[in-house]
GROMACS .gro file of C-alpha atoms in nm:
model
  161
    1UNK     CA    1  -4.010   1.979   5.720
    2UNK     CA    2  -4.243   2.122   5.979
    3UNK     CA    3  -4.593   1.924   6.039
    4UNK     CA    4  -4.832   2.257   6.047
    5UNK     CA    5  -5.110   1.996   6.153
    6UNK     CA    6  -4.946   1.945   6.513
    7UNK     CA    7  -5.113   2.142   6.765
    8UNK     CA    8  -4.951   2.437   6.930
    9UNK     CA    9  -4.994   2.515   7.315
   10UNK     CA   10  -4.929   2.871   7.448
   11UNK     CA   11  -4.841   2.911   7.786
   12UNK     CA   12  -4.722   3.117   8.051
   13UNK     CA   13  -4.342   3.039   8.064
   14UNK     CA   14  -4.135   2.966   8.351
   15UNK     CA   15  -3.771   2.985   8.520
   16UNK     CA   16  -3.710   2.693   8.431
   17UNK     CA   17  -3.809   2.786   8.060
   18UNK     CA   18  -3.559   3.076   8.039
   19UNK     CA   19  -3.293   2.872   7.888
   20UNK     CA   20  -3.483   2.768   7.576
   21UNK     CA   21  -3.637   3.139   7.560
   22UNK     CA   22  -3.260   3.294   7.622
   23UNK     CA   23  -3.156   2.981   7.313
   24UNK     CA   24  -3.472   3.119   7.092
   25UNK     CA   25  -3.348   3.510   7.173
   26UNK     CA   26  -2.991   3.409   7.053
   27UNK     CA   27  -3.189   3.324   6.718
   28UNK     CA   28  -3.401   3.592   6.692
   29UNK     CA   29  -3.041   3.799   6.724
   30UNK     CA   30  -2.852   3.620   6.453
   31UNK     CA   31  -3.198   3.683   6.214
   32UNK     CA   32  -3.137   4.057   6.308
   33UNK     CA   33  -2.798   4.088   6.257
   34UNK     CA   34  -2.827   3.922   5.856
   35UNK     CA   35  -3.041   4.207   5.798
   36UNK     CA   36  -2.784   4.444   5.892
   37UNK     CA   37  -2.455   4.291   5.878
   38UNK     CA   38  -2.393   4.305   6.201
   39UNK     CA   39  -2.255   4.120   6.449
   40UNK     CA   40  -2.454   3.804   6.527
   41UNK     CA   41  -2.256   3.699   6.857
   42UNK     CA   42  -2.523   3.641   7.156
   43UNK     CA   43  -2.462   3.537   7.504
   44UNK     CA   44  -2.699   3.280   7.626
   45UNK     CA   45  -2.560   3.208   7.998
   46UNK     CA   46  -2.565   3.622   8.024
   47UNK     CA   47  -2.927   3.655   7.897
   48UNK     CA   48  -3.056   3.336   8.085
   49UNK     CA   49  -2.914   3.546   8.399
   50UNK     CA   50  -3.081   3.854   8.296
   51UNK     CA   51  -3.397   3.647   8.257
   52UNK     CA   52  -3.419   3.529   8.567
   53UNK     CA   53  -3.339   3.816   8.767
   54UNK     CA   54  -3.585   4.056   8.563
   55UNK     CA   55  -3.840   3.819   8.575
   56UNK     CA   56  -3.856   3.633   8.913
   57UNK     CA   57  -3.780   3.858   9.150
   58UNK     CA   58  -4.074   3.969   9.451
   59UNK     CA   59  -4.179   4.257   9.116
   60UNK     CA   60  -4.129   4.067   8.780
   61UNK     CA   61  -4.065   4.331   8.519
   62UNK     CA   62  -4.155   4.121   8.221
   63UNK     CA   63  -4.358   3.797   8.160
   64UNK     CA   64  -4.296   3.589   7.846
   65UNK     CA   65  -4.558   3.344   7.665
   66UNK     CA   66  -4.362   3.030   7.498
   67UNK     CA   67  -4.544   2.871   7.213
   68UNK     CA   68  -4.486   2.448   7.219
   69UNK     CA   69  -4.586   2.177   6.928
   70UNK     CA   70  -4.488   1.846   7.093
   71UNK     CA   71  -4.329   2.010   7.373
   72UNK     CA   72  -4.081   2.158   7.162
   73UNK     CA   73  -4.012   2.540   7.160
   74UNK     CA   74  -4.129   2.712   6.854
   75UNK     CA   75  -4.171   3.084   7.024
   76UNK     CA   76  -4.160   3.330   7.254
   77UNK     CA   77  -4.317   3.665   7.353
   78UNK     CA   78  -4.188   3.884   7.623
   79UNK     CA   79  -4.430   4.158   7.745
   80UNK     CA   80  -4.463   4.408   8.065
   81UNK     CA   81  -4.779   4.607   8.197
   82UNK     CA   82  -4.776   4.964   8.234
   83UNK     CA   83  -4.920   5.290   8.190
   84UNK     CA   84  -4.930   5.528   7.898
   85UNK     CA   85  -4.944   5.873   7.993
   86UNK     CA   86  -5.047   6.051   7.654
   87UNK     CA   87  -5.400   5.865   7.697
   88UNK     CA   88  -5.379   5.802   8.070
   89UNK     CA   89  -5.452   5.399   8.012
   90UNK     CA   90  -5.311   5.121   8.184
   91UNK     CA   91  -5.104   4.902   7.845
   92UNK     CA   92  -4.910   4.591   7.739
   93UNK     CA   93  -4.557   4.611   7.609
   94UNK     CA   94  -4.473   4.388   7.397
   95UNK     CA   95  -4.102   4.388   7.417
   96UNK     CA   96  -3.982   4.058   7.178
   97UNK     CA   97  -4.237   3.826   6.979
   98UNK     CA   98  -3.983   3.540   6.797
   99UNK     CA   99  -4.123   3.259   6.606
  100UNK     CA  100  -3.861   2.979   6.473
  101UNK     CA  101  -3.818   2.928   6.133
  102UNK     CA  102  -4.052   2.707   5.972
  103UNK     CA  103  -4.327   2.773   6.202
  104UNK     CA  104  -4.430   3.139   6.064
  105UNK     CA  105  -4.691   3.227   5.915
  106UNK     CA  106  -4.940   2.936   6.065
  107UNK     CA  107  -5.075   3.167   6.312
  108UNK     CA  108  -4.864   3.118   6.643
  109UNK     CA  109  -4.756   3.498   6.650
  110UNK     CA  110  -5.108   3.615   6.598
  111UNK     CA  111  -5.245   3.351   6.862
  112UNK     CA  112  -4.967   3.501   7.081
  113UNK     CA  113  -5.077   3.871   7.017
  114UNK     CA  114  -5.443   3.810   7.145
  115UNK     CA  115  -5.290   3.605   7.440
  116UNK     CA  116  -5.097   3.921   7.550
  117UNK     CA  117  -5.394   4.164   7.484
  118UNK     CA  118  -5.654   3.900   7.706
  119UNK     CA  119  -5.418   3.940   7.966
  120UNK     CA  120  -5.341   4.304   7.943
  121UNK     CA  121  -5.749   4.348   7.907
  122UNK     CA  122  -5.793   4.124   8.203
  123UNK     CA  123  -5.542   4.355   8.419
  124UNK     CA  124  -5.740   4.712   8.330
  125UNK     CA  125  -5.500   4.757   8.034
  126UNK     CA  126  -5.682   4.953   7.692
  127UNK     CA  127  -5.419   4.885   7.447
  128UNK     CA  128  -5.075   4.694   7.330
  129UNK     CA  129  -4.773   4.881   7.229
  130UNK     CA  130  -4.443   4.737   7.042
  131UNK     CA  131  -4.213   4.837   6.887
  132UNK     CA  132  -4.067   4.677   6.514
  133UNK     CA  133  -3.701   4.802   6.347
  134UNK     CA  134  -3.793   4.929   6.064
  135UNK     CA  135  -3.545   4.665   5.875
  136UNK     CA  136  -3.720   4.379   5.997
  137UNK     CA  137  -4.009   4.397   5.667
  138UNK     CA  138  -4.159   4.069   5.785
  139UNK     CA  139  -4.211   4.152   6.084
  140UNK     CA  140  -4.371   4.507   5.958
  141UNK     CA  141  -4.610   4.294   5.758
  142UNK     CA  142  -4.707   4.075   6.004
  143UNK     CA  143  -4.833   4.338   6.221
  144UNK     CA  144  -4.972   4.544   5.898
  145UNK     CA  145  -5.196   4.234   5.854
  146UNK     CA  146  -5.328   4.203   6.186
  147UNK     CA  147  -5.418   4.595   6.156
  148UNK     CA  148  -5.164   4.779   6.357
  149UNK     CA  149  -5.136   5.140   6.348
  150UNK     CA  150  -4.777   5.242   6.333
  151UNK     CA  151  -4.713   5.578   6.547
  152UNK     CA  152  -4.423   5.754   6.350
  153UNK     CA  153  -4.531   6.110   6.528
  154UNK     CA  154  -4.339   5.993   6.823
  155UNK     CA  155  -3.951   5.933   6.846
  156UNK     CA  156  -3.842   5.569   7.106
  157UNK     CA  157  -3.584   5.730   7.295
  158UNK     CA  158  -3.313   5.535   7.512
  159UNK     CA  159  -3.076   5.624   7.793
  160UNK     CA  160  -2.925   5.389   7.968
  161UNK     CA  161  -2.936   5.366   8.352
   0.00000   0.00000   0.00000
């Protein structure tokens, strides 16, 4: 059973965090795939590699927030600055926000929303983007609660490069 009395730090993670974050992604994966049926197979080594070349390079394309209680991992959040051209405003991407099991709902994804937006509001950024799949209905009330506007007038598009 999970002590929701222990304290939880947020901080800035680093390379030599991206194991534990790559472990944590690997869950977040296997929670995705039960509400699909799909395949839940994850490579760790291949995502820790990913990791640390996308995010430690001379121009980091993502930083990532890991949430501790006792030193122990209980989240992540991966996010990226940028610009958003339909209101011509610098903005946060949240690209991944995972909480273990057993410590939702006590606040740590919230805490770790207003962490991002500080730091995108420090950096000239005027709003935080993400993205939620539509089967993950947790997740779509989590961010219902804290007041998010869903934007279904716009299709995310992909293409790989």
């Amino acid at each position: 059973m999970i002590d929701d009395s222990r304290p939880v730090r947020i901080r800035h993670a680093g390379l030599h965090d991206m194991e534990v974050v790559a472990v944590m992604a690997g869950e977040f994966f296997a929670y995705l795939a039960t509400l699909d049926e799909s395949d839940p197979a994850f490579d760790v080594a291949g995502t820790v590699e990913k990791l640390v070349r996308s995010g430690f390079g001379d121009r980091p394309l993502f930083y990532c927030l890991l949430a501790e209680s006792d030193d122990q991992p209980v989240g992540y959040a991966i996010y990226s600055l940028g610009f958003w051209a339909d209101t011509f405003q610098g903005a946060v991407f949240l690209t991944d926000l995972f909480i273990r099991d057993g410590w939702r709902s006590l606040g740590i994804g919230e805490q770790m929303m207003n962490q991002i937006a500080a730091v995108g509001g420090q950096a000239g950024c005027e709003t935080l983007m993400w993205t939620v799949w539509t089967k993950n209905e947790a997740s779509r009330r989590f961010y219902d609660r804290l007041g998010a506007i869903p934007m279904d007038d716009e299709l995310l598009m992909r293409l790989d490069i």
